Amino acid sequence: MFDKAYSGKRLDRDDALALFNSDDLFGMGKAASFIAENLHGKKVYYTRNRHINPTNVCVNRCKFCAFSRSAGEDGAYAMTIGEILARLAATSSPFSELHIVGGLHPDWPFSYYLDMISEIKKAYPRIQIKAFTAVEIDHFTKLSGLGLRGTLSELKSRGLDMLPGGGAEIFDSNVRGRLCPEKIPAARWLEVHEAAHTLGIKTNATMLYGHIETYEDRVDHLMALRALQERTGGFQAFIPLSYQPISGAIDVTRYPSGIDDLKTMAVSRLVLDNFPHIKAYWIMLGEKICQTALYFGATDIDGTVVEEKIAHSAGASSAEMLTTGEMINLITKAQKEPVERNATYEEVSI
Ligand code: V47
Ligand code: SF4
């Protein structure tokens, strides 16, 4: 089953499906590690980053999202730019990547987002800003009236460096309709990323798995990403997001086990042969599965994070931050070589 991977041939849809249906977890891990080591040797990347979620008020109410609130609801919040800057100033350790995502606030104008990026860049010119999912960018196009390219160009001119991979969920329209009916369809998510790539803005991609989707849905999701990457080459990392069940939201009869997390990591590495990195996001996986994923094709573990609301609102039991020492330890104890990177994967030491 792994001949194609070892001989550099591309896996097709049937191969990917056969992998998901197989119990040969060690075989998959070995083949995925072979690909990962061909690309990066023993290197595993991490970054000093910080998350900011400017608001949890969102006009979409996706069923898997425990983070969002309606305007005026208990627990709803919306930060001013001054509050964001104060939060950044209060961060005790330095960081090179700032990850900003939030809800679709019904009242904020496009100028708020432009000013947010400009003010942050003015205060921290050396920090790279990875901000706004394709879902947010689509929302901004309705506020700006500038179209996709115009909206992205404005943000870029203020200092936006790259887009995170959120909002992809599962591309299949039936699953999407049940999970997040208000969210942009897959074709629009892909269109936003393609537009960003053509403007020279790198992006990441995600897949939320382990809820109501089938293996076929996962495979089709990976195939769509691989096809876009073939055209643009603009994706840096793929991040499989392990679903954190939230009580009563959707009828989840299975949620991702550790075995499923590792299998999904390995299949992603094997299928997405044109993606530089597969990221094991420790926040969703927990530190031990994240570390084990380094033997299943992962070559990135994300970063320090500092403050995390999306997974923790849904009950994630991982810590909210890791120190650089803890990340280095996690990587070296797996006999891999830790490499500090910035948002665009340049090797740095800050
Ligand atoms: O799009 C929401 C997911 C995403 C849950 O690009 C949930 O480097 C699991 O995309 N269980 C946002 N996931 C997070 C994200 C991300 C994270 C880290 C790095 C990068 C990157 C991107 O979180 C959303 C959604 O798919 N999410 N609720 C949940 N209950
Ligand atoms: Fe809003 Fe994003 Fe949560 Fe959906 S996942 S409700 S778009 S914040």
CSV table of C-alpha atoms and ligand atoms in Angstrom, one decimal:
chain,number,residue,atom,x,y,z
A,1,MET,CA,0.0,0.0,0.0
A,2,PHE,CA,2.9,2.3,0.7
A,3,ASP,CA,4.9,1.7,-2.6
A,4,LYS,CA,3.7,4.9,-4.1
A,5,ALA,CA,4.8,7.0,-1.2
A,6,TYR,CA,8.3,5.4,-1.1
A,7,SER,CA,8.8,5.8,-4.8
A,8,GLY,CA,7.6,9.4,-5.0
A,9,LYS,CA,4.4,8.7,-6.8
A,10,ARG,CA,1.3,10.7,-6.1
A,11,LEU,CA,-1.5,8.9,-4.1
A,12,ASP,CA,-5.0,9.1,-5.7
A,13,ARG,CA,-8.4,9.3,-4.0
A,14,ASP,CA,-8.7,5.5,-3.7
A,15,ASP,CA,-5.3,5.2,-2.1
A,16,ALA,CA,-6.1,7.9,0.4
A,17,LEU,CA,-9.4,6.2,1.3
A,18,ALA,CA,-7.7,2.8,1.6
A,19,LEU,CA,-5.3,4.4,4.1
A,20,PHE,CA,-8.1,5.8,6.2
A,21,ASN,CA,-9.8,2.4,6.2
A,22,SER,CA,-6.5,0.6,7.1
A,23,ASP,CA,-5.4,-0.4,10.6
A,24,ASP,CA,-1.8,-0.4,9.7
A,25,LEU,CA,-1.0,2.7,11.8
A,26,PHE,CA,2.7,1.9,12.1
A,27,GLY,CA,3.1,1.4,8.3
A,28,MET,CA,1.4,4.8,7.7
A,29,GLY,CA,3.6,6.5,10.3
A,30,LYS,CA,6.7,5.0,8.7
A,31,ALA,CA,5.8,6.1,5.2
A,32,ALA,CA,4.7,9.6,6.4
A,33,SER,CA,8.0,10.0,8.3
A,34,PHE,CA,9.9,9.0,5.2
A,35,ILE,CA,8.2,11.9,3.3
A,36,ALA,CA,8.7,14.3,6.3
A,37,GLU,CA,12.4,13.4,6.6
A,38,ASN,CA,13.0,13.8,2.9
A,39,LEU,CA,11.7,17.3,3.1
A,40,HIS,CA,13.1,18.5,6.4
A,41,GLY,CA,15.5,15.9,7.8
A,42,LYS,CA,15.1,15.7,11.6
A,43,LYS,CA,14.0,19.3,11.8
A,44,VAL,CA,10.7,20.2,13.6
A,45,TYR,CA,9.6,23.8,13.6
A,46,TYR,CA,8.1,25.9,16.4
A,47,THR,CA,7.5,29.6,16.9
A,48,ARG,CA,7.1,32.2,19.6
A,49,ASN,CA,3.6,33.4,18.9
A,50,ARG,CA,0.6,34.9,20.6
A,51,HIS,CA,-3.1,34.6,19.8
A,52,ILE,CA,-5.5,37.5,20.0
A,53,ASN,CA,-9.3,37.0,19.5
A,54,PRO,CA,-10.6,40.6,19.2
A,55,THR,CA,-14.3,39.6,19.6
A,56,ASN,CA,-16.4,36.5,20.1
A,57,VAL,CA,-19.5,38.2,18.8
A,58,CYS,CA,-20.4,36.5,15.5
A,59,VAL,CA,-23.3,36.6,13.1
A,60,ASN,CA,-22.6,33.0,12.2
A,61,ARG,CA,-23.4,30.4,14.8
A,62,CYS,CA,-21.5,27.3,13.8
A,63,LYS,CA,-22.7,24.3,15.8
A,64,PHE,CA,-19.2,23.1,16.8
A,65,CYS,CA,-18.2,26.6,18.0
A,66,ALA,CA,-18.3,27.2,21.8
A,67,PHE,CA,-16.4,30.4,21.4
A,68,SER,CA,-18.9,32.6,19.7
A,69,ARG,CA,-21.8,34.6,21.2
A,70,SER,CA,-24.6,36.8,19.8
A,71,ALA,CA,-24.3,40.5,20.5
A,72,GLY,CA,-25.6,41.3,24.0
A,73,GLU,CA,-25.5,37.6,25.1
A,74,ASP,CA,-23.8,36.8,28.5
A,75,GLY,CA,-20.0,36.4,27.9
A,76,ALA,CA,-20.0,38.4,24.7
A,77,TYR,CA,-17.0,40.7,24.4
A,78,ALA,CA,-15.4,43.1,21.8
A,79,MET,CA,-12.0,44.7,22.3
A,80,THR,CA,-11.0,48.2,21.3
A,81,ILE,CA,-7.7,48.6,19.4
A,82,GLY,CA,-6.4,50.2,22.7
A,83,GLU,CA,-7.3,47.1,24.6
A,84,ILE,CA,-5.6,44.8,22.0
A,85,LEU,CA,-2.4,46.9,22.2
A,86,ALA,CA,-2.5,46.8,26.0
A,87,ARG,CA,-2.9,43.0,25.9
A,88,LEU,CA,0.2,42.8,23.6
A,89,ALA,CA,2.2,45.2,25.8
A,90,ALA,CA,1.4,43.0,28.9
A,91,THR,CA,2.8,39.8,27.2
A,92,SER,CA,5.9,39.0,29.2
A,93,SER,CA,7.8,37.0,26.6
A,94,PRO,CA,8.8,38.1,23.1
A,95,PHE,CA,7.1,36.7,20.1
A,96,SER,CA,7.6,36.9,16.3
A,97,GLU,CA,4.1,35.8,15.1
A,98,LEU,CA,0.8,37.3,16.0
A,99,HIS,CA,-2.3,35.2,15.2
A,100,ILE,CA,-5.5,37.2,15.1
A,101,VAL,CA,-8.9,35.6,14.4
A,102,GLY,CA,-12.3,36.4,15.7
A,103,GLY,CA,-16.1,36.4,15.2
A,104,LEU,CA,-17.9,38.3,12.4
A,105,HIS,CA,-19.0,41.3,14.4
A,106,PRO,CA,-22.2,42.8,13.1
A,107,ASP,CA,-21.2,46.4,13.7
A,108,TRP,CA,-17.5,46.8,13.1
A,109,PRO,CA,-16.6,48.7,9.9
A,110,PHE,CA,-13.7,47.6,7.6
A,111,SER,CA,-11.7,50.6,8.8
A,112,TYR,CA,-11.6,49.0,12.3
A,113,TYR,CA,-9.7,46.0,10.9
A,114,LEU,CA,-7.4,48.2,8.8
A,115,ASP,CA,-6.6,50.4,11.8
A,116,MET,CA,-6.0,47.4,14.0
A,117,ILE,CA,-3.4,46.1,11.6
A,118,SER,CA,-1.8,49.5,11.1
A,119,GLU,CA,-1.6,50.3,14.8
A,120,ILE,CA,-0.2,46.9,15.7
A,121,LYS,CA,2.4,47.2,13.0
A,122,LYS,CA,3.3,50.7,14.1
A,123,ALA,CA,3.9,49.5,17.7
A,124,TYR,CA,5.6,46.2,16.7
A,125,PRO,CA,7.2,46.6,13.3
A,126,ARG,CA,9.2,43.4,13.5
A,127,ILE,CA,6.3,41.1,14.3
A,128,GLN,CA,4.6,39.2,11.5
A,129,ILE,CA,0.8,39.4,11.6
A,130,LYS,CA,-1.1,36.2,10.6
A,131,ALA,CA,-4.7,37.3,10.7
A,132,PHE,CA,-8.2,36.7,9.5
A,133,THR,CA,-9.7,33.4,8.2
A,134,ALA,CA,-11.1,33.2,4.7
A,135,VAL,CA,-14.5,33.5,6.4
A,136,GLU,CA,-13.6,36.9,7.9
A,137,ILE,CA,-12.0,38.1,4.6
A,138,ASP,CA,-15.3,37.3,2.8
A,139,HIS,CA,-17.2,39.2,5.5
A,140,PHE,CA,-14.8,42.2,5.0
A,141,THR,CA,-15.5,42.2,1.2
A,142,LYS,CA,-19.1,43.0,2.0
A,143,LEU,CA,-18.0,45.9,4.3
A,144,SER,CA,-15.4,47.3,2.0
A,145,GLY,CA,-17.1,47.0,-1.4
A,146,LEU,CA,-13.6,46.6,-2.8
A,147,GLY,CA,-13.9,42.9,-3.9
A,148,LEU,CA,-11.6,40.2,-2.8
A,149,ARG,CA,-8.3,41.4,-4.3
A,150,GLY,CA,-9.0,45.0,-3.3
A,151,THR,CA,-9.8,44.0,0.3
A,152,LEU,CA,-6.8,41.7,0.6
A,153,SER,CA,-4.5,44.4,-0.9
A,154,GLU,CA,-5.7,47.0,1.6
A,155,LEU,CA,-5.0,44.7,4.5
A,156,LYS,CA,-1.6,43.8,3.0
A,157,SER,CA,-0.7,47.5,2.6
A,158,ARG,CA,-1.4,48.0,6.3
A,159,GLY,CA,0.9,45.1,7.4
A,160,LEU,CA,-1.0,41.9,7.1
A,161,ASP,CA,1.7,39.2,6.4
A,162,MET,CA,-0.3,36.0,6.0
A,163,LEU,CA,-3.7,34.3,6.5
A,164,PRO,CA,-4.3,31.5,9.0
A,165,GLY,CA,-6.1,28.3,7.8
A,166,GLY,CA,-9.3,28.4,9.8
A,167,GLY,CA,-12.8,28.3,8.5
A,168,ALA,CA,-12.2,25.4,6.1
A,169,GLU,CA,-14.0,22.9,8.4
A,170,ILE,CA,-15.1,20.1,6.0
A,171,PHE,CA,-15.7,21.2,2.4
A,172,ASP,CA,-18.5,18.7,1.7
A,173,SER,CA,-21.7,20.8,1.3
A,174,ASN,CA,-24.0,18.4,3.1
A,175,VAL,CA,-21.8,18.2,6.2
A,176,ARG,CA,-21.2,22.0,6.0
A,177,GLY,CA,-24.9,22.5,5.8
A,178,ARG,CA,-25.4,20.6,9.0
A,179,LEU,CA,-22.4,22.0,10.9
A,180,CYS,CA,-22.2,25.6,9.9
A,181,PRO,CA,-25.0,26.6,7.5
A,182,GLU,CA,-24.2,30.3,7.5
A,183,LYS,CA,-20.5,29.8,6.7
A,184,ILE,CA,-19.1,30.5,3.2
A,185,PRO,CA,-19.2,27.5,1.0
A,186,ALA,CA,-16.0,25.6,0.2
A,187,ALA,CA,-15.6,27.2,-3.3
A,188,ARG,CA,-15.5,30.6,-1.7
A,189,TRP,CA,-13.0,29.5,1.0
A,190,LEU,CA,-10.7,28.2,-1.8
A,191,GLU,CA,-11.3,31.4,-3.9
A,192,VAL,CA,-10.1,33.6,-0.9
A,193,HIS,CA,-7.0,31.6,-0.5
A,194,GLU,CA,-6.3,31.6,-4.3
A,195,ALA,CA,-6.7,35.4,-4.4
A,196,ALA,CA,-4.3,35.7,-1.4
A,197,HIS,CA,-1.7,33.5,-3.1
A,198,THR,CA,-1.9,35.5,-6.3
A,199,LEU,CA,-1.2,38.6,-4.3
A,200,GLY,CA,1.9,37.0,-2.7
A,201,ILE,CA,0.2,36.4,0.6
A,202,LYS,CA,1.0,32.9,2.0
A,203,THR,CA,-1.7,31.0,3.8
A,204,ASN,CA,-2.3,27.9,5.9
A,205,ALA,CA,-5.2,25.4,5.5
A,206,THR,CA,-7.1,23.3,8.1
A,207,MET,CA,-9.6,20.5,8.3
A,208,LEU,CA,-11.9,20.0,11.3
A,209,TYR,CA,-12.3,16.2,11.6
A,210,GLY,CA,-13.8,13.7,14.0
A,211,HIS,CA,-17.4,14.8,14.1
A,212,ILE,CA,-20.1,13.8,11.6
A,213,GLU,CA,-17.9,13.6,8.5
A,214,THR,CA,-17.0,10.4,6.7
A,215,TYR,CA,-13.5,9.3,5.5
A,216,GLU,CA,-14.7,10.1,2.0
A,217,ASP,CA,-15.3,13.7,3.1
A,218,ARG,CA,-11.8,14.0,4.6
A,219,VAL,CA,-10.3,12.6,1.4
A,220,ASP,CA,-12.2,15.0,-0.8
A,221,HIS,CA,-11.2,17.9,1.4
A,222,LEU,CA,-7.5,16.9,1.1
A,223,MET,CA,-7.8,16.5,-2.7
A,224,ALA,CA,-9.3,20.0,-3.1
A,225,LEU,CA,-6.4,21.5,-1.1
A,226,ARG,CA,-3.8,19.6,-3.1
A,227,ALA,CA,-5.4,20.8,-6.4
A,228,LEU,CA,-5.3,24.4,-5.3
A,229,GLN,CA,-1.7,24.1,-4.0
A,230,GLU,CA,-0.7,22.6,-7.4
A,231,ARG,CA,-2.0,25.8,-9.1
A,232,THR,CA,-0.6,28.4,-6.7
A,233,GLY,CA,2.0,26.9,-4.3
A,234,GLY,CA,0.8,29.5,-1.7
A,235,PHE,CA,0.0,27.2,1.2
A,236,GLN,CA,2.7,26.8,3.9
A,237,ALA,CA,1.2,24.3,6.3
A,238,PHE,CA,-1.8,22.0,6.7
A,239,ILE,CA,-3.3,21.7,10.2
A,240,PRO,CA,-5.7,18.9,10.9
A,241,LEU,CA,-7.9,20.2,13.7
A,242,SER,CA,-9.1,17.5,16.1
A,243,TYR,CA,-12.7,18.2,17.0
A,244,GLN,CA,-13.2,19.1,20.7
A,245,PRO,CA,-16.7,17.9,21.4
A,246,ILE,CA,-19.0,20.5,22.9
A,247,SER,CA,-22.0,19.1,24.8
A,248,GLY,CA,-25.3,18.9,23.0
A,249,ALA,CA,-24.2,20.9,20.0
A,250,ILE,CA,-24.2,18.3,17.3
A,251,ASP,CA,-25.0,14.6,17.4
A,252,VAL,CA,-21.5,13.3,17.7
A,253,THR,CA,-21.4,9.6,18.1
A,254,ARG,CA,-17.6,9.4,17.5
A,255,TYR,CA,-15.0,12.0,18.3
A,256,PRO,CA,-11.3,11.7,17.4
A,257,SER,CA,-9.3,9.1,19.4
A,258,GLY,CA,-5.6,9.4,19.6
A,259,ILE,CA,-5.4,6.7,16.9
A,260,ASP,CA,-7.5,8.7,14.6
A,261,ASP,CA,-5.4,11.8,15.3
A,262,LEU,CA,-2.2,10.0,14.3
A,263,LYS,CA,-3.8,8.3,11.3
A,264,THR,CA,-5.2,11.7,10.0
A,265,MET,CA,-1.7,13.2,10.5
A,266,ALA,CA,0.0,10.5,8.5
A,267,VAL,CA,-2.6,10.4,5.7
A,268,SER,CA,-2.4,14.2,5.4
A,269,ARG,CA,1.4,14.0,5.0
A,270,LEU,CA,1.1,11.3,2.4
A,271,VAL,CA,-1.7,12.9,0.4
A,272,LEU,CA,-0.6,16.5,0.6
A,273,ASP,CA,2.7,15.9,-1.1
A,274,ASN,CA,2.9,19.5,-2.3
A,275,PHE,CA,2.5,21.1,1.2
A,276,PRO,CA,5.8,22.0,2.9
A,277,HIS,CA,4.5,21.3,6.4
A,278,ILE,CA,1.9,19.3,8.3
A,279,LYS,CA,1.4,20.9,11.7
A,280,ALA,CA,0.5,19.1,14.9
A,281,TYR,CA,-1.3,21.8,16.8
A,282,TRP,CA,-0.7,20.8,20.4
A,283,ILE,CA,-3.6,22.9,21.7
A,284,MET,CA,-6.1,20.5,20.0
A,285,LEU,CA,-4.1,17.3,20.3
A,286,GLY,CA,-2.6,17.7,23.8
A,287,GLU,CA,1.2,17.6,24.2
A,288,LYS,CA,1.7,13.9,24.1
A,289,ILE,CA,-0.2,13.1,20.9
A,290,CYS,CA,1.4,16.2,19.4
A,291,GLN,CA,4.8,14.8,20.3
A,292,THR,CA,3.9,11.3,18.9
A,293,ALA,CA,2.7,13.0,15.7
A,294,LEU,CA,6.3,13.8,15.0
A,295,TYR,CA,6.6,10.1,14.0
A,296,PHE,CA,3.5,10.4,11.8
A,297,GLY,CA,4.6,13.1,9.4
A,298,ALA,CA,4.3,16.3,11.4
A,299,THR,CA,7.1,18.8,11.1
A,300,ASP,CA,5.7,21.8,13.0
A,301,ILE,CA,4.1,22.1,16.5
A,302,ASP,CA,2.8,25.7,16.2
A,303,GLY,CA,4.0,27.9,19.1
A,304,THR,CA,3.7,29.4,22.6
A,305,VAL,CA,0.1,30.7,21.9
A,306,VAL,CA,-0.1,32.4,25.3
A,307,GLU,CA,-3.9,32.8,25.3
A,308,GLU,CA,-6.3,30.4,23.6
A,309,LYS,CA,-10.0,30.7,23.5
A,310,ILE,CA,-11.5,28.6,20.7
A,311,ALA,CA,-10.5,25.1,21.8
A,312,HIS,CA,-10.6,26.0,25.5
A,313,SER,CA,-14.2,27.3,25.2
A,314,ALA,CA,-15.0,23.9,23.8
A,315,GLY,CA,-13.4,22.2,26.8
A,316,ALA,CA,-9.8,21.4,25.6
A,317,SER,CA,-7.8,20.1,28.5
A,318,SER,CA,-4.4,21.2,27.1
A,319,ALA,CA,-2.5,24.1,28.7
A,320,GLU,CA,-3.2,27.6,27.3
A,321,MET,CA,0.5,28.3,26.8
A,322,LEU,CA,3.8,26.5,26.4
A,323,THR,CA,7.2,28.1,27.1
A,324,THR,CA,9.9,27.8,24.4
A,325,GLY,CA,11.8,25.6,26.8
A,326,GLU,CA,8.8,23.2,27.0
A,327,MET,CA,8.5,23.2,23.2
A,328,ILE,CA,12.2,22.5,22.7
A,329,ASN,CA,11.9,19.7,25.3
A,330,LEU,CA,8.9,18.2,23.6
A,331,ILE,CA,10.8,18.1,20.3
A,332,THR,CA,14.2,16.9,21.6
A,333,LYS,CA,12.6,14.2,23.7
A,334,ALA,CA,11.3,12.8,20.4
A,335,GLN,CA,14.9,12.7,19.1
A,336,LYS,CA,14.1,15.5,16.6
A,337,GLU,CA,15.9,18.8,16.0
A,338,PRO,CA,14.0,21.9,17.2
A,339,VAL,CA,14.1,24.9,14.9
A,340,GLU,CA,12.6,28.3,15.8
A,341,ARG,CA,10.7,29.9,12.9
A,342,ASN,CA,8.7,33.0,12.2
A,343,ALA,CA,5.3,33.0,10.6
A,344,THR,CA,6.7,32.6,7.1
A,345,TYR,CA,9.0,29.8,8.1
A,346,GLU,CA,12.3,31.7,8.1
A,347,GLU,CA,14.6,30.3,10.7
A,348,VAL,CA,14.9,32.9,13.5
A,349,SER,CA,16.2,33.3,17.0
A,350,ILE,CA,14.5,36.2,18.8
B,1,V47,O1,-11.9,27.4,11.9
B,1,V47,C1,-13.9,25.8,16.3
B,1,V47,C2,-11.9,25.4,14.8
B,1,V47,C3,-10.6,27.0,13.9
B,1,V47,C4,-13.7,23.9,17.4
B,1,V47,O2,-3.3,28.7,10.5
B,1,V47,C5,-12.7,23.9,16.5
B,1,V47,O3,-1.6,28.4,11.8
B,1,V47,C6,-11.9,21.9,17.3
B,1,V47,O4,-7.8,27.6,12.3
B,1,V47,N1,-13.0,21.8,18.1
B,1,V47,C7,-9.7,28.1,14.2
B,1,V47,N2,-11.8,23.0,16.5
B,1,V47,C8,-8.3,27.7,14.6
B,1,V47,C9,-7.4,27.6,13.4
B,1,V47,C10,-5.9,27.6,13.6
B,1,V47,C11,-5.4,27.2,14.8
B,1,V47,C12,-4.0,27.2,14.9
B,1,V47,C13,-3.2,27.5,13.9
B,1,V47,C14,-3.7,27.9,12.7
B,1,V47,C15,-2.8,28.4,11.6
B,1,V47,C16,-5.1,27.9,12.5
B,1,V47,O5,-10.9,26.3,15.1
B,1,V47,C17,-11.9,27.2,13.2
B,1,V47,C18,-12.6,25.9,13.5
B,1,V47,O6,-12.3,24.9,12.5
B,1,V47,N3,-12.8,25.1,15.9
B,1,V47,N4,-14.5,25.0,17.2
B,1,V47,C19,-13.9,22.7,18.2
B,1,V47,N5,-15.0,22.6,19.0
B,2,SF4,FE1,-18.2,32.5,14.1
B,2,SF4,FE2,-15.9,31.2,13.4
B,2,SF4,FE3,-17.3,30.4,15.6
B,2,SF4,FE4,-18.3,29.9,13.1
B,2,SF4,S1,-16.4,29.1,14.0
B,2,SF4,S2,-19.4,30.8,14.9
B,2,SF4,S3,-17.6,31.8,12.0
B,2,SF4,S4,-16.3,32.4,15.3
